[in-house]
Coordinates of C-alpha atoms and ligand atoms in Angstrom, one line a residue:
X1 CA 15.8 9.9 12.4
X2 CA 14.5 6.5 13.5
X3 CA 14.6 5.0 10.0
X4 CA 18.3 5.8 9.7
X5 CA 19.0 4.4 13.1
X6 CA 17.3 1.2 12.0
X7 CA 19.3 1.1 8.8
X8 CA 22.6 1.6 10.7
X9 CA 21.7 -1.3 13.0
X10 CA 21.0 -3.4 9.9
X11 CA 24.4 -2.5 8.4
X12 CA 26.1 -3.3 11.7
X13 CA 24.2 -6.6 12.2
X14 CA 25.2 -7.8 8.7
X15 CA 28.8 -6.5 8.9
X16 CA 28.2 -4.4 5.7
X17 CA 30.5 -1.7 4.3
X18 CA 27.4 -0.4 2.5
X19 CA 23.8 -1.0 1.6
X20 CA 22.6 -0.5 -1.9
X21 CA 18.9 0.3 -2.5
X22 CA 17.5 0.7 -6.0
X23 CA 13.9 -0.3 -5.8
X24 CA 11.6 2.7 -6.3
X25 CA 9.5 2.6 -3.0
X26 CA 12.5 1.8 -0.7
X27 CA 14.6 4.4 -2.5
X28 CA 11.9 7.0 -2.0
X29 CA 11.2 6.0 1.6
X30 CA 14.8 6.3 2.6
X31 CA 15.8 9.4 0.6
X32 CA 12.5 11.2 0.0
X33 CA 13.7 11.5 -3.6
X34 CA 10.6 11.2 -5.9
X35 CA 12.3 10.8 -9.2
X36 CA 12.0 7.7 -11.4
X37 CA 15.7 6.6 -11.5
X38 CA 18.5 6.5 -9.0
X39 CA 20.2 4.5 -6.3
X40 CA 20.6 5.0 -2.6
X41 CA 23.9 4.0 -1.0
X42 CA 24.2 4.0 2.8
X43 CA 27.5 3.3 4.6
X44 CA 28.3 3.3 8.3
X45 CA 28.7 7.1 8.3
X46 CA 27.3 8.5 5.0
X47 CA 24.3 8.5 2.8
X48 CA 24.4 9.1 -1.0
X49 CA 21.8 9.4 -3.7
X50 CA 23.1 8.7 -7.2
X51 CA 21.0 9.9 -10.1
X52 CA 21.3 11.5 -13.5
X53 CA 21.4 15.0 -14.8
X54 CA 17.6 15.3 -15.1
X55 CA 17.3 15.0 -11.3
X56 CA 20.3 17.0 -10.2
X57 CA 18.4 19.9 -8.7
X58 CA 15.4 17.9 -7.6
X59 CA 17.5 15.0 -6.1
X60 CA 19.7 17.4 -4.1
X61 CA 16.6 19.3 -2.8
X62 CA 14.4 16.3 -2.0
X63 CA 17.0 14.0 -0.5
X64 CA 18.0 16.5 2.2
X65 CA 19.8 13.9 4.3
X66 CA 21.9 12.6 1.4
X67 CA 24.8 13.8 -0.6
X68 CA 23.8 13.9 -4.2
X69 CA 26.2 12.1 -6.6
X70 CA 25.8 12.9 -10.3
X71 CA 25.6 9.8 -12.5
X72 CA 28.0 10.0 -15.4
X73 CA 27.5 6.5 -17.0
X74 CA 24.7 4.0 -16.9
X75 CA 23.2 3.9 -13.4
X76 CA 24.7 0.5 -12.4
X77 CA 28.1 1.4 -13.8
X78 CA 28.1 4.7 -11.9
X79 CA 27.0 2.9 -8.7
X80 CA 29.8 0.3 -9.1
X81 CA 32.4 2.9 -9.8
X82 CA 31.3 5.0 -6.8
X83 CA 31.3 1.9 -4.5
X84 CA 34.8 1.0 -5.6
X85 CA 36.1 4.6 -5.1
X86 CA 34.7 4.3 -1.5
X87 CA 36.6 1.0 -1.1
X88 CA 33.3 -0.9 -0.4
X89 CA 33.9 -4.7 -0.2
X90 CA 30.8 -6.1 1.6
X91 CA 27.6 -4.9 0.0
X92 CA 24.0 -5.5 1.2
X93 CA 21.4 -5.5 -1.6
X94 CA 17.7 -6.0 -1.9
X95 CA 17.5 -9.7 -2.7
X96 CA 13.8 -9.6 -3.8
X97 CA 14.2 -6.6 -6.1
X98 CA 17.6 -6.9 -7.8
X99 CA 17.4 -8.6 -11.2
X100 CA 19.7 -11.3 -12.4
X101 CA 21.8 -9.1 -14.6
X102 CA 22.5 -6.5 -11.9
X103 CA 23.3 -9.3 -9.5
X104 CA 25.7 -10.9 -12.0
X105 CA 27.5 -7.6 -12.4
X106 CA 27.7 -6.8 -8.7
X107 CA 29.0 -10.2 -7.7
X108 CA 32.1 -9.7 -9.9
X109 CA 33.3 -6.8 -7.7
X110 CA 31.7 -7.2 -4.2
X111 CA 31.0 -9.6 -1.5
X112 CA 27.2 -9.6 -1.6
X113 CA 24.8 -10.0 1.3
X114 CA 21.2 -10.4 0.2
X115 CA 18.7 -8.7 2.5
X116 CA 15.1 -9.4 1.7
X117 CA 12.3 -7.3 3.1
X118 CA 14.4 -5.5 5.6
X119 CA 13.5 -1.9 4.5
X120 CA 9.9 -3.1 4.1
X121 CA 10.0 -4.1 7.7
X122 CA 11.2 -0.6 8.7
X123 CA 8.4 0.9 6.5
X124 CA 5.7 -0.9 8.5
X125 CA 6.1 1.6 11.4
X126 CA 4.8 4.9 10.2
X127 CA 5.9 8.2 11.7
X128 CA 3.2 10.7 12.7
X129 CA 3.9 12.6 9.5
X130 CA 3.3 9.6 7.4
X131 CA 0.1 8.8 9.3
X132 CA -1.1 12.3 8.5
X133 CA -0.5 11.9 4.8
X134 CA -2.4 8.6 4.8
X135 CA -5.2 10.2 6.8
X136 CA -5.4 13.0 4.2
X137 CA -5.4 10.3 1.4
X138 CA -8.3 8.6 3.2
X139 CA -10.1 12.0 3.6
X140 CA -9.9 12.5 -0.1
X141 CA -11.3 9.0 -0.8
X142 CA -14.1 9.6 1.8
X143 CA -15.1 12.9 0.2
X144 CA -15.0 11.5 -3.3
X145 CA -17.2 8.6 -2.1
X146 CA -19.8 11.1 -0.8
X147 CA -19.7 12.8 -4.2
X148 CA -20.1 9.7 -6.2
X149 CA -23.1 8.5 -4.3
X150 CA -24.9 11.7 -5.4
X151 CA -23.5 11.3 -9.0
X152 CA -24.3 7.6 -9.8
X153 CA -27.5 6.9 -11.6
X154 CA -28.7 3.6 -13.1
X155 CA -27.9 3.5 -16.8
X156 CA -24.3 4.8 -16.2
X157 CA -21.4 2.4 -17.0
X158 CA -18.8 1.3 -14.5
X159 CA -16.2 3.2 -16.4
X160 CA -18.1 6.5 -16.2
X161 CA -18.1 6.0 -12.4
X162 CA -14.4 5.3 -12.4
X163 CA -13.6 8.4 -14.4
X164 CA -15.7 10.7 -12.2
X165 CA -14.3 9.2 -9.0
X166 CA -10.7 9.6 -10.2
X167 CA -11.1 13.1 -11.5
X168 CA -12.9 14.2 -8.3
X169 CA -10.1 12.8 -6.2
X170 CA -7.6 14.8 -8.3
X171 CA -9.7 17.9 -7.7
X172 CA -9.4 17.3 -4.0
X173 CA -5.6 17.3 -4.3
X174 CA -4.8 13.6 -5.0
X175 CA -2.0 13.0 -7.5
X176 CA -4.1 10.1 -8.8
X177 CA -5.6 6.8 -7.9
X178 CA -3.5 4.6 -5.7
X179 CA -4.3 1.6 -7.8
X180 CA -6.6 0.6 -10.7
X181 CA -9.9 1.0 -9.0
X182 CA -12.6 -1.6 -8.8
X183 CA -16.1 -0.8 -9.9
X184 CA -18.1 -4.0 -9.9
X185 CA -21.9 -3.9 -10.3
X186 CA -24.4 -6.7 -10.0
X187 CA -23.1 -10.1 -10.9
X188 CA -19.6 -8.6 -11.4
X189 CA -19.5 -7.9 -7.7
X190 CA -18.6 -11.6 -7.3
X191 CA -15.2 -10.7 -8.9
X192 CA -13.2 -9.5 -5.9
X193 CA -10.9 -7.6 -8.3
X194 CA -13.3 -6.7 -11.1
X195 CA -11.9 -3.5 -12.6
X196 CA -14.4 -1.1 -14.0
X197 CA -15.9 -2.3 -17.3
X198 CA -18.4 -1.0 -19.9
X199 CA -21.2 -2.8 -18.0
X200 CA -24.2 -0.6 -17.3
X201 CA -25.2 -0.3 -13.7
X202 CA -28.8 -1.4 -13.3
X203 CA -31.5 -0.8 -10.7
X204 CA -31.7 -3.6 -8.2
X205 CA -27.9 -4.2 -8.3
X206 CA -25.3 -3.7 -5.7
X207 CA -22.1 -1.9 -6.6
X208 CA -18.7 -2.5 -5.0
X209 CA -16.3 0.5 -5.3
X210 CA -12.7 -0.3 -4.1
X211 CA -10.5 2.7 -4.7
X212 CA -8.0 5.0 -3.1
X213 CA -6.1 8.2 -3.6
X214 CA -2.4 9.0 -3.7
X215 CA -1.5 12.0 -1.6
X216 CA 2.1 13.2 -1.5
X217 CA 3.1 9.6 -2.2
X218 CA 0.9 7.9 0.4
X219 CA -2.0 5.7 -0.5
X220 CA -5.6 5.2 0.8
X221 CA -7.5 2.0 -0.1
X222 CA -11.2 1.9 0.8
X223 CA -14.1 -0.3 -0.3
X224 CA -17.8 0.4 0.0
X225 CA -20.7 -1.6 -1.4
X226 CA -24.1 0.0 -1.9
X227 CA -27.5 -0.7 -3.5
X228 CA -29.1 0.9 -6.6
X229 CA -32.9 1.3 -6.3
X230 CA -33.4 -1.8 -4.1
X231 CA -31.4 -4.7 -2.7
X232 CA -32.5 -8.4 -2.7
X233 CA -32.9 -10.1 0.7
X234 CA -30.0 -12.4 -0.1
X235 CA -27.6 -9.5 -0.7
X236 CA -28.9 -7.6 2.3
X237 CA -28.2 -10.7 4.5
X238 CA -24.7 -10.9 3.0
X239 CA -24.1 -7.2 3.6
X240 CA -25.0 -7.5 7.3
X241 CA -22.6 -10.5 7.8
X242 CA -19.7 -8.6 6.1
X243 CA -20.5 -5.5 8.1
X244 CA -20.5 -7.5 11.3
X245 CA -17.2 -9.2 10.4
X246 CA -15.7 -5.8 9.4
X247 CA -16.8 -3.8 12.5
X248 CA -16.0 -6.6 14.9
X249 CA -12.5 -6.8 13.4
X250 CA -12.0 -3.1 13.6
X251 CA -13.2 -3.2 17.2
X252 CA -11.2 -6.2 18.4
X253 CA -7.9 -6.1 16.6
X254 CA -5.2 -5.1 19.2
X255 CA -1.5 -4.5 19.2
X256 CA 0.5 -7.7 19.8
X257 CA -1.9 -9.9 17.8
X258 CA -0.6 -11.9 14.9
X259 CA -2.0 -11.2 11.4
X260 CA -3.4 -14.7 11.6
X261 CA -5.3 -13.9 14.8
X262 CA -6.7 -10.7 13.4
X263 CA -7.8 -12.5 10.2
X264 CA -9.6 -15.1 12.3
X265 CA -11.9 -12.6 13.9
X266 CA -13.6 -11.9 10.5
X267 CA -13.2 -15.4 9.2
X268 CA -14.9 -17.0 12.1
X269 CA -18.0 -14.7 11.8
X270 CA -18.3 -15.3 8.1
X271 CA -17.7 -19.0 8.5
X272 CA -20.3 -19.4 11.2
X273 CA -22.8 -17.6 9.0
X274 CA -22.1 -20.3 6.4
X275 CA -20.1 -18.3 3.9
X276 CA -16.5 -19.3 4.8
X277 CA -15.9 -20.6 1.3
X278 CA -17.0 -17.3 -0.2
X279 CA -14.3 -15.3 1.6
X280 CA -11.3 -16.4 -0.3
X281 CA -8.8 -13.6 0.3
X282 CA -7.0 -12.2 3.3
X283 CA -8.5 -9.8 5.8
X284 CA -6.1 -7.0 5.1
X285 CA -2.6 -5.7 4.5
X286 CA -0.3 -2.8 5.4
X287 CA -0.7 0.4 3.6
X288 CA 1.7 3.3 3.0
X289 CA 3.8 4.3 0.0
X290 CA 2.5 1.2 -1.6
X291 CA -1.1 0.1 -1.6
X292 CA 0.0 -3.4 -0.5
X293 CA 2.8 -3.6 1.9
X294 CA 3.8 -5.4 5.2
X295 CA 2.3 -6.5 7.5
X296 CA 0.0 -9.2 6.1
X297 CA -3.3 -10.0 7.8
X298 CA -4.1 -13.4 6.5
X299 CA -4.7 -17.0 7.6
X300 CA -1.0 -17.7 7.5
X301 CA 0.6 -14.4 8.7
X302 CA 2.8 -14.5 11.7
X303 CA 3.5 -10.7 11.4
X304 CA 2.8 -9.1 14.8
X305 CA 0.6 -6.0 14.7
X306 CA 2.2 -3.1 16.5
X307 CA 1.7 0.5 17.3
X308 CA 2.3 2.8 14.3
X309 CA 1.4 0.3 11.6
X310 CA -1.4 1.2 9.1
X311 CA -3.5 -1.7 7.9
X312 CA -6.7 -2.3 5.9
X313 CA -9.6 -4.4 7.2
X314 CA -11.5 -5.7 4.3
X315 CA -13.6 -8.9 4.6
X316 CA -15.9 -9.8 1.7
X317 CA -18.4 -12.5 0.6
X318 CA -18.6 -13.3 -3.1
X319 CA -21.4 -15.4 -4.7
X320 CA -20.6 -16.6 -8.2
X321 CA -22.9 -15.1 -10.8
X322 CA -25.0 -13.3 -8.2
X323 CA -22.8 -10.6 -6.6
X324 CA -20.5 -9.7 -3.8
X325 CA -20.0 -7.4 -0.8
X326 CA -16.7 -6.1 0.6
X327 CA -16.2 -3.3 3.1
X328 CA -12.7 -1.9 3.7
X329 CA -11.4 0.7 6.1
X330 CA -7.8 1.9 6.6
X331 CA -6.8 1.9 10.3
X332 CA -3.9 2.9 12.4
X333 CA -2.7 0.4 15.0
X334 CA -2.6 2.3 18.4
X335 CA -2.0 1.2 22.0
X336 CA -5.8 1.2 22.4
X337 CA -6.6 -0.8 19.3
X338 CA -7.4 0.4 15.8
X339 CA -8.1 4.0 15.0
X340 CA -10.1 4.3 11.7
X341 CA -8.5 6.7 9.2
X342 CA -11.3 6.2 6.7
X343 CA -14.6 7.5 7.8
X344 CA -17.3 6.8 5.2
X345 CA -20.5 5.4 6.6
X346 CA -20.9 1.7 6.4
X347 CA -24.7 1.6 6.9
X348 CA -26.3 -0.1 3.9
X349 CA -26.9 2.8 1.5
X350 CA -29.3 2.6 -1.4
X351 CA -29.1 5.4 -4.0
Ligands
LIG401 N1 -7.7 -2.8 -3.8 C1 -7.1 -4.0 -3.5 C2 -7.2 -4.3 -2.1 O1 -8.2 -3.8 -1.4 O2 -6.4 -4.9 -1.5
MN402 MN1 -9.1 -2.0 -1.7
MN403 MN1 -6.9 -3.4 0.4

């Protein structure tokens, strides 16, 4: 498997005897083990998953490419004992995930090599199987969006909308929401991350829904903004600028571009329309096991977009005390540009 080849190269490049992975997403990515506790150890020629009694059968079944090692003490103690039994001296660890106490213990016994973001870099390139899971997570979000447009009525609270959307996604096979969804109506639309509140949705407002499903561990993350009853000229104008920025970006982003260059496509359109100051977040981010992962698509990102990455494209304009518009799709980077995985219509819709 390509991910294991990349890990082997990482081990070799850093002259490691072993690599220790304990952070949940990287552990799951490498081993396919979905349990809540455990450690992955990869040496030059072997792969091990250490976990406790609760996960004995599950760990052995899920982590097909690993030997399961039963934890007999606290996780870190078992990991250290195992590493010592294997005569491991030089140990790579996840610099950005390991806490001070763990580091302090490990450094007493091993020569430590901090590796930050290395597994995350491997995770950027999705296999066709991963892409299909994200596509399915997007399909669930699309279908749920269709449903919610028929369900919402003025007079409902944002929380009612959230609950319906979440339960509908579950009915469609999602294990849950991929993050705390955003339901921001009227003036609350100016809060880019306004989680659903008890606010009542009124006629004449716009509503921003930013939500996603988890399907077999993989996330979708889509945003649509629509009107209720009617939309003011000001909000309609903003909508068309955001739509232009979003569709232009989806159309023009290519492999080989930096995150910075991709971000600039949308930012230039919004800035030229006079709303640059009102687009204060980045254009997008990678998507996979986590709803936010590498690469970054922002003003400062030097990440290069390459075939096999899955990214979001999500420009927005936010007017304090008035409202906001954001439109977000999930896209696969291909040789020919972006392929949209989310398919909900982006025409301004008024319920
Ligand atoms: N839901 C947060 C985001 O779109 O990045
Ligand atoms: Mn989102
Ligand atoms: Mn997003």
